[in-house]
């Protein structure tokens, strides 16, 4: 999905129509502040038709002007929300065009295939997808390798290589196979695909309010009730001093004093925040996840594929204990005969280049890698077994079988780890023959990215299954604050729980099935679209570009959302101070001449003062819509500096702007 402009003619036109539809009182009741304004509009409309229905007051002309201004105020607030919703719906419509009923080649038990509709596919079905065909539904590649065009979802034109095995076998329905053919095991039923969920998530109208938003809404309702009581008490007070206040003026005072600015923009700010995340090709499962990102204290990053490129490839075989190099080559290849991961294939390819020979023999069985054992290999007929894995895991495996540990194993392990490589020990039975030297490199610019997080006050922790020396080298090169080596899935969860127990919010990025538990435990879990289905289902955000460092943008957007809401709330409440000095003196200075001292703006007349404040109250909403949509610019700095900066700009600015604006409007009205 490409980034869209804040406003287009089509969006503005649609939002303008929806703004009128939202005038429905049932819809307006969901926003108590603006609903109060609508009730005020109804009262002033009645006074326009029958000026004396509530007793003596201003004429129909004055009441009519107040009604028009109130109507425009409501319309502007509705327009802001409709515009934010419209942007989400436009993205959803774009995705719906991608989602289409395609034909699928459903494989039968006899090896043949049957052409069926994609809507007839069920979880567990296996389909054949050939070059230039669309993948009918979400699934995992179980056989083959292919270039996949994911531009319909990610907006990126470059194809992505997907293959069976490992963490890059997940494919999304609606994407296109560019080359070769693949067999895909369907992992979702109709209506449950990733694309279906994306469509629902980007539609802003379905967005649930976040806890912070609910709390702020409660505050706004409380302020509205307080000012309603204040305005109601003015009636007996004014009667006591023989200064009757017209009902339309009381309505105008109430509307100006209640936080209509933030009340009209609150929903739009939240929707726009989620939309900004979407524009970065990140799908947020909820607004709560976006807000939580803004308060993140710690980020847990998986090393492979996140900090490093993730394509660890066999670079060399290093014999230990006097083992023959050719024998090590052969055994290393045998350990990887059943390993379909890119890493395993690189071992086989390197071994064959160095003279090893052999295919999968009859009766042999592959031993899959498990996070608990941290090793994999092959069991041959007759009881012979070969293994590769973490050095300490292989050492324990060999010791249990009565084998001895070569004296130079640790030294050569340290040498490879110090160079930033990953050492995998190779064993046959109770013998350790050598080490597979796997190479991986840190992604460019990672140090600068982590420095940026540090300026935000966020701690970075790298989790990896590598040994401590390799982990330390990569951590030093990347510039993370801390690292955890030889980490199992439960270790990642443990560090997240530890940080959370200290009152911190934690974010986690990952792409593998072994990352899923930690992604679910974290306050913000960002899964890679290229990763496994399990990872994407466990996370509350999915990055369509599969760029783990994008968590930095997500954090910045979360902070921007919170800052925007806080800034506009401060501005809205600060506005009331100036409106107070405009309206209160105007209401009473004819009956109480001493009130003239409060007319510090020297407004032309009581009616002009009230209308000027009311007009300013209306036009400030559309003027702030671009800021609500784009968000307050986030600059990495301490929380105290940010608070002081925003208080000055939006607090002091919120007091000064109405004084200037109301005075200018009053001068314009006095001309007429």
XYZ file of C-alpha atoms in Angstrom:
672
model
C 0.000 0.000 0.000
C 1.457 3.279 -1.016
C 1.339 6.350 1.177
C -1.532 8.665 0.399
C -1.836 12.403 0.706
C -3.671 13.768 3.723
C -6.542 15.047 1.572
C -7.650 14.394 -2.000
C -10.638 15.869 -3.823
C -12.389 12.511 -3.722
C -11.797 12.083 0.016
C -12.933 15.644 0.793
C -16.100 15.203 -1.272
C -16.964 11.906 0.413
C -16.170 13.293 3.877
C -18.385 16.340 3.225
C -21.345 14.071 2.439
C -20.637 11.857 5.471
C -20.439 14.959 7.692
C -24.138 15.610 7.016
C -25.014 11.936 7.581
C -23.348 12.091 10.993
C -25.828 14.799 12.095
C -28.106 11.922 13.074
C -28.612 12.349 16.863
C -28.038 8.607 17.382
C -24.582 8.971 15.811
C -23.877 12.283 17.560
C -24.689 10.774 20.974
C -21.450 8.752 20.712
C -19.584 12.064 21.093
C -21.098 13.713 24.226
C -19.321 17.048 23.700
C -20.582 17.560 20.157
C -23.973 16.089 21.082
C -24.277 18.906 23.631
C -23.576 21.401 20.825
C -26.280 19.758 18.707
C -28.806 20.126 21.539
C -27.809 23.794 21.744
C -28.414 24.045 17.985
C -31.919 22.644 18.366
C -32.679 25.198 21.120
C -31.426 28.156 19.049
C -33.361 26.919 15.999
C -36.538 26.923 18.088
C -35.682 30.462 19.270
C -35.145 31.526 15.662
C -38.657 30.406 14.766
C -40.251 31.548 18.050
C -37.924 34.072 19.791
C -40.066 34.408 22.925
C -40.752 30.698 23.540
C -38.330 30.672 26.503
C -39.163 34.197 27.613
C -37.757 37.601 26.530
C -34.551 37.417 24.531
C -32.756 38.525 21.408
C -34.504 38.734 18.047
C -34.833 36.008 15.435
C -31.887 37.422 13.433
C -29.393 37.036 16.283
C -30.740 33.588 17.173
C -30.519 32.540 13.523
C -26.884 33.623 13.249
C -26.014 31.670 16.424
C -27.793 28.626 14.950
C -25.826 28.843 11.719
C -22.523 29.093 13.576
C -23.407 26.110 15.801
C -24.441 24.110 12.740
C -21.135 24.878 11.025
C -19.242 23.929 14.219
C -20.886 20.494 14.286
C -20.381 20.064 10.556
C -16.653 20.823 10.816
C -16.243 18.324 13.679
C -18.119 15.649 11.707
C -16.010 16.429 8.636
C -12.783 15.842 10.602
C -13.943 12.415 11.756
C -15.386 11.502 8.338
C -12.139 12.496 6.634
C -10.082 10.287 8.947
C -12.490 7.387 8.444
C -12.527 7.989 4.697
C -8.772 7.527 4.416
C -9.030 4.144 6.136
C -11.964 3.094 3.967
C -10.101 4.125 0.811
C -7.252 1.814 1.790
C -9.736 -0.963 2.579
C -11.376 -0.531 -0.842
C -7.950 -0.794 -2.457
C -7.335 -4.065 -0.612
C -10.769 -5.387 -1.560
C -9.814 -5.014 -5.220
C -6.790 -7.196 -4.486
C -8.988 -9.840 -2.876
C -10.692 -11.744 -5.650
C -12.161 -15.153 -6.229
C -9.332 -17.046 -7.936
C -9.104 -20.575 -9.248
C -6.931 -23.041 -7.378
C -5.377 -26.362 -8.360
C -6.325 -28.560 -5.412
C -4.035 -31.605 -5.215
C -5.722 -35.002 -4.913
C -4.407 -38.099 -3.142
C -3.447 -39.748 -6.458
C -1.205 -36.806 -7.381
C -3.614 -35.216 -9.851
C -5.194 -31.835 -9.303
C -8.722 -30.492 -9.435
C -9.545 -26.871 -10.302
C -11.740 -25.319 -7.581
C -12.693 -21.827 -6.420
C -10.478 -20.266 -3.745
C -13.602 -19.911 -1.571
C -13.889 -23.719 -1.493
C -10.431 -24.171 0.033
C -10.150 -25.177 3.661
C -7.359 -25.289 6.205
C -5.076 -28.241 5.448
C -5.743 -28.366 1.688
C -2.670 -28.507 -0.560
C -2.658 -26.555 -3.817
C -0.264 -26.276 -6.745
C 0.542 -22.728 -7.839
C 2.532 -22.226 -11.038
C 4.239 -19.235 -12.642
C 1.976 -16.209 -13.341
C -0.797 -17.586 -11.108
C -2.245 -15.961 -7.989
C -1.877 -17.693 -4.645
C -5.514 -18.489 -3.748
C -5.266 -18.191 0.054
C -2.828 -17.847 2.943
C -0.536 -20.799 3.428
C 2.904 -22.290 3.902
C 5.113 -23.495 1.049
C 5.781 -27.211 1.615
C 7.648 -27.845 -1.621
C 9.550 -25.662 -4.084
C 11.048 -22.199 -4.258
C 9.671 -19.206 -6.146
C 9.820 -15.438 -6.573
C 6.566 -13.936 -5.234
C 5.148 -10.592 -6.331
C 3.641 -9.062 -3.159
C 3.152 -5.567 -4.608
C -0.647 -5.840 -4.325
C -0.252 -5.863 -0.538
C 3.072 -4.214 0.258
C 3.265 -1.746 -2.637
C 6.853 -2.886 -3.309
C 7.508 -3.964 -6.900
C 10.575 -6.122 -6.172
C 9.659 -9.834 -5.913
C 10.408 -11.752 -2.717
C 12.027 -15.201 -2.708
C 9.972 -17.725 -0.727
C 10.830 -21.380 -0.185
C 9.831 -24.383 1.863
C 11.335 -24.740 5.309
C 12.536 -22.030 7.666
C 10.810 -18.753 8.476
C 10.329 -17.553 4.897
C 7.780 -20.090 3.709
C 4.640 -18.095 4.526
C 2.644 -16.792 1.532
C -0.381 -14.500 1.407
C -3.499 -14.967 -0.676
C -3.745 -12.525 -3.567
C 0.012 -12.398 -4.208
C 1.435 -13.702 -7.478
C 3.957 -16.433 -8.300
C 6.497 -15.006 -10.749
C 8.690 -18.029 -11.404
C 8.720 -21.804 -11.014
C 5.955 -23.655 -9.174
C 5.243 -24.303 -5.507
C 3.011 -26.497 -3.407
C 1.183 -24.554 -0.718
C -0.572 -25.924 2.348
C -3.591 -23.704 3.102
C -3.582 -22.421 6.694
C -6.849 -20.428 6.858
C -10.522 -20.972 6.126
C -12.490 -18.522 3.891
C -12.964 -15.112 5.526
C -10.068 -15.648 7.952
C -7.157 -14.799 5.671
C -4.588 -12.128 6.423
C -6.063 -9.977 3.661
C -9.548 -10.285 5.202
C -8.172 -9.187 8.562
C -6.275 -6.306 6.966
C -9.449 -5.035 5.295
C -11.294 -5.026 8.608
C -8.422 -3.417 10.494
C -7.791 -0.482 8.163
C -11.439 0.569 8.172
C -11.286 3.374 10.716
C -15.049 3.284 11.347
C -14.644 -0.076 13.095
C -11.846 1.167 15.338
C -12.403 0.611 19.038
C -11.503 3.417 21.425
C -8.317 2.954 23.380
C -8.104 3.186 27.208
C -6.331 6.572 27.003
C -8.974 7.866 24.627
C -11.776 6.626 26.888
C -10.124 8.322 29.887
C -9.801 11.602 27.984
C -13.387 11.295 26.774
C -14.471 10.916 30.414
C -12.558 14.095 31.293
C -14.214 15.987 28.433
C -17.666 14.813 29.530
C -16.884 15.910 33.096
C -15.809 19.364 31.913
C -18.963 19.624 29.803
C -21.143 18.819 32.813
C -19.272 21.340 34.972
C -19.712 24.148 32.436
C -23.347 23.132 31.923
C -23.932 23.597 35.656
C -22.042 26.917 35.573
C -24.184 28.219 32.712
C -27.363 27.027 34.417
C -26.473 28.894 37.641
C -25.960 32.102 35.645
C -29.741 32.296 35.089
C -30.712 32.902 38.760
C -27.585 34.989 39.345
C -28.347 37.275 36.400
C -31.995 37.586 37.483
C -30.842 38.632 40.954
C -28.818 41.548 39.540
C -31.521 42.405 36.973
C -29.321 41.408 34.050
C -31.401 38.822 32.198
C -29.257 36.699 29.881
C -30.874 35.547 26.603
C -31.052 31.745 26.196
C -29.160 31.914 22.874
C -26.319 33.745 24.621
C -26.206 31.100 27.359
C -26.006 28.409 24.656
C -23.198 30.344 22.964
C -21.341 30.640 26.286
C -21.711 26.902 26.962
C -20.486 25.937 23.496
C -17.485 28.249 23.784
C -16.498 27.035 27.245
C -16.837 23.278 26.763
C -13.827 21.655 25.018
C -15.433 21.572 21.561
C -12.096 21.755 19.729
C -10.674 18.523 21.145
C -14.176 17.037 21.326
C -14.547 17.517 17.584
C -11.059 16.230 16.758
C -10.566 13.446 19.318
C -11.893 10.594 17.219
C -10.112 11.886 14.103
C -6.770 11.966 15.960
C -7.069 8.302 16.954
C -8.149 7.123 13.508
C -5.419 9.186 11.820
C -2.819 7.671 14.186
C -3.675 4.146 13.051
C -3.754 5.372 9.465
C -0.228 6.788 9.757
C 0.987 3.360 10.886
C -0.776 1.811 7.892
C 0.909 4.289 5.559
C 4.226 2.850 6.745
C 2.938 -0.554 5.566
C 2.341 -1.719 9.141
C -1.039 -3.182 10.022
C -1.993 -2.512 13.655
C -4.493 -4.948 15.131
C -5.804 -2.228 17.459
C -5.404 1.409 18.399
C -4.252 0.211 21.811
C -1.152 -1.301 20.191
C -0.305 2.021 18.506
C -0.700 3.933 21.771
C 1.327 1.350 23.693
C 4.134 1.840 21.160
C 4.294 5.471 22.198
C 5.036 4.490 25.809
C 7.567 1.729 25.076
C 10.572 1.552 27.430
C 12.307 -1.584 26.137
C 12.555 -3.279 22.743
C 13.481 -6.958 22.462
C 14.974 -7.746 19.057
C 15.608 -11.145 17.547
C 19.126 -11.184 16.045
C 18.713 -13.346 12.953
C 16.754 -11.571 10.243
C 16.249 -8.530 12.470
C 19.622 -7.074 13.383
C 21.493 -9.226 10.882
C 20.492 -10.139 7.342
C 19.417 -13.561 8.599
C 20.888 -15.518 5.719
C 23.523 -17.407 7.695
C 25.444 -19.469 5.195
C 28.136 -22.104 5.663
C 31.478 -20.434 4.987
C 33.917 -23.160 6.099
C 34.339 -26.491 7.898
C 36.960 -26.396 10.681
C 38.281 -29.820 11.856
C 39.042 -30.407 15.559
C 40.853 -33.132 17.450
C 42.914 -34.104 14.419
C 39.859 -35.121 12.376
C 40.270 -35.527 8.623
C 38.915 -32.526 6.650
C 37.351 -34.759 3.973
C 35.599 -36.859 6.608
C 34.277 -33.678 8.269
C 32.961 -32.467 4.892
C 31.103 -35.745 4.396
C 29.620 -35.878 7.906
C 28.609 -32.185 7.767
C 26.716 -32.864 4.538
C 25.007 -35.918 6.070
C 23.794 -33.842 9.039
C 21.961 -31.572 6.595
C 20.447 -34.091 4.138
C 16.987 -33.517 5.632
C 17.489 -29.857 6.547
C 15.437 -27.821 4.022
C 16.300 -24.453 5.546
C 18.543 -22.062 3.567
C 21.204 -22.650 6.213
C 21.003 -26.428 5.827
C 21.131 -26.216 2.053
C 24.210 -24.004 2.231
C 25.975 -26.713 4.299
C 25.161 -29.380 1.675
C 26.220 -27.081 -1.159
C 29.561 -26.187 0.473
C 30.285 -29.843 1.367
C 29.666 -30.952 -2.205
C 31.898 -28.192 -3.513
C 34.626 -29.593 -1.256
C 34.200 -33.149 -2.534
C 31.478 -34.730 -0.364
C 29.079 -37.112 -2.101
C 25.778 -38.780 -1.275
C 21.984 -38.495 -1.285
C 19.295 -39.429 1.231
C 19.843 -43.150 1.801
C 16.950 -45.600 2.222
C 15.907 -46.066 5.817
C 17.433 -42.785 7.010
C 15.346 -40.295 9.011
C 15.870 -36.596 9.561
C 15.995 -35.152 13.079
C 14.439 -31.680 13.068
C 15.943 -28.755 14.933
C 14.200 -27.961 18.210
C 14.743 -24.950 20.427
C 15.007 -27.264 23.438
C 17.747 -29.521 22.011
C 19.359 -26.869 19.758
C 20.543 -29.519 17.306
C 19.431 -31.415 14.207
C 20.794 -34.242 12.100
C 20.185 -37.641 10.534
C 19.594 -41.135 11.943
C 20.740 -43.878 9.573
C 19.628 -47.506 9.440
C 21.769 -49.634 11.731
C 21.912 -47.101 14.576
C 24.451 -44.655 13.149
C 23.653 -41.020 13.866
C 25.163 -37.663 12.913
C 24.328 -34.300 14.515
C 25.041 -30.595 14.122
C 24.087 -27.865 16.560
C 25.159 -25.438 19.267
C 28.597 -26.382 20.539
C 27.546 -26.828 24.177
C 24.516 -28.917 23.116
C 26.693 -31.238 20.985
C 29.240 -31.520 23.821
C 26.510 -32.707 26.200
C 25.172 -35.072 23.531
C 28.606 -36.660 23.029
C 29.345 -36.870 26.780
C 26.102 -38.766 27.355
C 27.404 -41.395 24.897
C 30.767 -41.692 26.613
C 32.679 -39.621 24.094
C 35.562 -37.231 24.695
C 35.699 -33.541 23.920
C 38.574 -32.495 21.610
C 41.025 -30.216 23.372
C 41.027 -27.589 20.623
C 37.217 -27.410 20.270
C 36.744 -24.467 22.643
C 39.633 -22.461 21.173
C 38.330 -22.801 17.626
C 34.794 -22.049 18.794
C 36.032 -18.825 20.418
C 37.970 -17.905 17.273
C 34.873 -18.223 15.040
C 32.614 -16.463 17.555
C 35.090 -13.599 17.997
C 34.982 -13.019 14.252
C 31.206 -12.621 14.479
C 30.463 -16.036 13.005
C 28.199 -18.752 14.381
C 29.915 -22.076 15.203
C 27.936 -25.315 14.862
C 29.629 -28.444 16.164
C 29.430 -31.628 14.050
C 29.375 -35.082 15.603
C 29.144 -38.711 14.531
C 28.033 -40.987 17.327
C 30.209 -40.062 20.315
C 32.857 -38.198 18.257
C 33.071 -34.472 17.560
C 34.773 -33.985 14.206
C 34.696 -30.230 13.767
C 32.788 -26.995 13.426
C 30.609 -25.531 10.694
C 31.466 -21.822 10.373
C 28.230 -19.907 9.627
C 28.502 -16.283 8.584
C 25.937 -13.537 9.038
C 26.313 -9.766 8.753
C 24.745 -6.822 10.579
C 22.380 -4.773 8.439
C 23.764 -1.369 7.429
C 22.635 1.618 9.489
C 21.626 -0.452 12.534
C 23.971 1.388 14.904
C 22.444 4.743 13.912
C 18.920 3.351 14.367
C 19.681 2.081 17.855
C 21.271 5.410 18.747
C 18.001 7.070 17.736
C 16.093 4.728 20.064
C 18.522 5.584 22.845
C 17.705 9.278 22.394
C 14.058 8.361 22.805
C 14.954 6.811 26.156
C 14.328 3.268 24.915
C 16.531 0.339 25.911
C 17.378 -2.242 23.221
C 17.997 -5.911 24.042
C 19.130 -8.460 21.451
C 18.013 -12.081 21.909
C 19.844 -14.820 20.047
C 20.452 -18.539 20.191
C 24.150 -17.926 19.440
C 26.863 -18.465 22.027
C 27.868 -15.518 24.247
C 30.998 -14.604 22.250
C 29.169 -14.424 18.911
C 26.300 -12.549 20.566
C 28.710 -10.066 22.164
C 30.443 -9.399 18.830
C 27.165 -8.793 16.993
C 25.808 -6.686 19.890
C 28.937 -4.520 19.898
C 28.846 -4.085 16.120
C 25.130 -3.258 16.069
C 25.230 -0.969 19.110
C 22.461 -2.535 21.229
C 22.325 -1.809 24.963
C 22.218 -5.437 26.117
C 22.006 -8.972 24.765
C 20.901 -12.449 25.808
C 22.863 -15.345 24.300
C 21.797 -18.972 23.825
C 18.220 -17.796 24.253
C 15.368 -20.274 24.091
C 11.741 -19.169 23.501
C 11.114 -19.242 27.244
C 14.140 -16.985 27.823
C 12.635 -14.312 25.577
C 9.370 -14.505 27.498
C 11.276 -14.353 30.802
C 13.110 -11.137 29.891
C 9.857 -9.551 28.703
C 8.087 -10.496 31.951
C 11.039 -9.191 33.973
C 10.860 -5.789 32.266
C 7.067 -5.696 32.615
C 7.343 -6.535 36.327
C 9.420 -3.373 36.692
C 6.515 -1.361 35.258
C 7.968 -1.046 31.766
C 6.192 -1.494 28.444
C 7.989 -3.882 26.111
C 8.037 -4.234 22.328
C 9.219 -7.333 20.498
C 9.992 -7.972 16.839
C 10.251 -11.420 15.311
C 9.395 -13.609 12.364
C 9.738 -17.238 13.421
C 7.386 -19.703 15.080
C 9.745 -19.744 18.073
C 9.171 -15.975 18.419
C 5.370 -16.359 18.669
C 5.144 -16.797 22.490
C 7.278 -13.694 23.087
C 5.331 -11.672 20.498
C 2.115 -12.565 22.334
C 3.581 -11.656 25.744
C 4.968 -8.276 24.653
C 2.866 -5.105 24.930
C 3.690 -4.423 21.282
C 4.499 -7.419 19.081
C 5.657 -6.570 15.537
C 5.731 -9.626 13.265
C 7.286 -9.727 9.808
C 4.979 -10.431 6.874
C 7.675 -12.732 5.485
C 7.566 -14.741 8.704
C 5.434 -17.650 9.785
C 1.671 -17.656 10.229
C 2.137 -18.385 13.946
C 4.239 -15.235 14.423
C 1.719 -13.031 12.600
C -1.198 -14.415 14.611
C 0.610 -13.889 17.928
C 1.618 -10.283 17.217
C -0.598 -7.188 17.416
C 1.189 -5.543 14.476
C 2.393 -6.921 11.146
C 5.020 -5.204 8.993
C 4.174 -5.810 5.340
C 7.698 -4.803 4.262
C 9.287 -7.247 6.732
C 11.696 -4.593 7.996
C 12.295 -5.264 11.718
C 13.882 -1.847 12.266
C 10.530 -0.278 11.398
C 9.668 -0.658 15.088
C 11.445 2.714 15.393
C 8.867 4.350 13.107
C 6.064 2.585 14.970
C 7.345 3.918 18.311
C 7.664 7.425 16.857
C 4.098 7.271 15.478
C 2.794 6.061 18.847
C 4.531 8.935 20.609
C 3.258 11.291 17.926
C -0.320 10.090 18.499
C -0.096 10.668 22.257
C 1.580 14.047 21.752
C -1.014 15.166 19.207
C -3.885 14.266 21.494
C -2.226 15.946 24.467
C -1.235 19.046 22.487
C -4.702 19.630 21.037
C -6.335 18.960 24.420
C -4.041 21.588 25.980
C -4.795 24.006 23.135
C -8.553 23.419 23.415
C -8.735 24.015 27.175
C -6.378 27.028 26.956
C -8.751 28.517 24.367
C -11.457 28.787 27.004
C -9.507 31.450 28.912
C -9.695 33.929 26.027
C -13.329 33.048 25.302
C -14.117 33.762 28.937
C -12.744 37.301 28.637
C -14.719 37.778 25.418
C -18.178 36.554 26.447
C -18.587 37.077 30.219
C -18.055 40.882 30.114
C -20.299 41.124 27.032
C -23.134 39.337 28.826
C -23.245 41.663 31.832
C -21.528 44.968 31.064
C -24.769 46.713 30.026
C -26.477 45.830 33.303
C -23.259 45.982 35.355
C -21.002 48.759 33.947
C -18.180 47.686 36.251
C -17.797 44.513 34.123
C -16.337 46.745 31.407
C -13.014 46.391 33.225
C -12.905 42.750 32.133
C -13.405 43.683 28.483
C -9.637 43.757 27.958
C -10.025 43.004 24.233
C -12.194 46.134 23.814
C -14.727 44.310 21.658
C -17.257 46.404 19.754
C -20.530 45.283 21.374
C -22.002 42.463 23.476
C -23.503 40.756 20.423
C -20.312 41.205 18.403
C -18.246 39.751 21.254
C -20.433 36.667 21.564
C -20.599 36.049 17.813
C -16.834 36.615 17.427
C -16.048 34.024 20.101
C -18.560 31.585 18.596
C -17.182 32.024 15.052
C -13.612 31.547 16.279
C -14.736 28.430 18.120
C -16.145 27.064 14.843
C -13.315 27.906 12.440
C -10.500 26.683 14.716
C -11.675 23.074 14.160
C -11.063 22.940 10.368
C -7.834 24.906 10.828
C -6.561 22.145 13.132
C -7.713 19.222 10.941
C -4.380 19.023 9.015
C -2.486 18.917 12.329
C -4.814 16.211 13.679
C -4.306 14.161 10.505
C -0.555 14.654 10.148
C 0.217 14.685 13.862
C 2.502 16.853 15.950
C 6.101 16.388 14.809
C 7.991 14.107 17.165
C 11.560 15.069 18.007
C 13.573 12.575 20.108
C 14.192 14.276 23.464
C 13.498 13.755 27.162
C 9.908 13.709 28.418
C 10.452 16.871 30.500
C 11.755 18.842 27.499
C 8.857 17.589 25.364
C 6.338 18.614 28.025
C 7.817 22.111 28.401
C 7.973 22.556 24.627
C 4.351 21.550 24.095
C 3.085 23.566 27.044
C 4.686 26.664 25.568
C 3.505 26.084 21.996
C 0.017 24.711 22.613
C -0.661 26.022 26.114
C 0.594 29.582 25.741
C -0.339 29.521 22.042
C -3.810 28.291 22.923
C -4.315 31.353 25.149
C -2.873 33.924 22.746
C -4.442 32.697 19.479
C -8.088 33.265 20.531
C -7.330 36.797 21.782
C -5.938 37.653 18.358
C -8.535 35.676 16.387
C -11.571 36.952 18.277
C -10.357 40.559 18.029
C -9.869 40.256 14.247
C -13.343 38.712 13.798
C -14.882 41.421 16.006
C -13.260 44.138 13.895
C -14.635 42.521 10.728
C -18.139 42.227 12.226
C -18.083 45.872 13.372
C -17.632 46.936 9.730
C -20.973 45.346 8.899
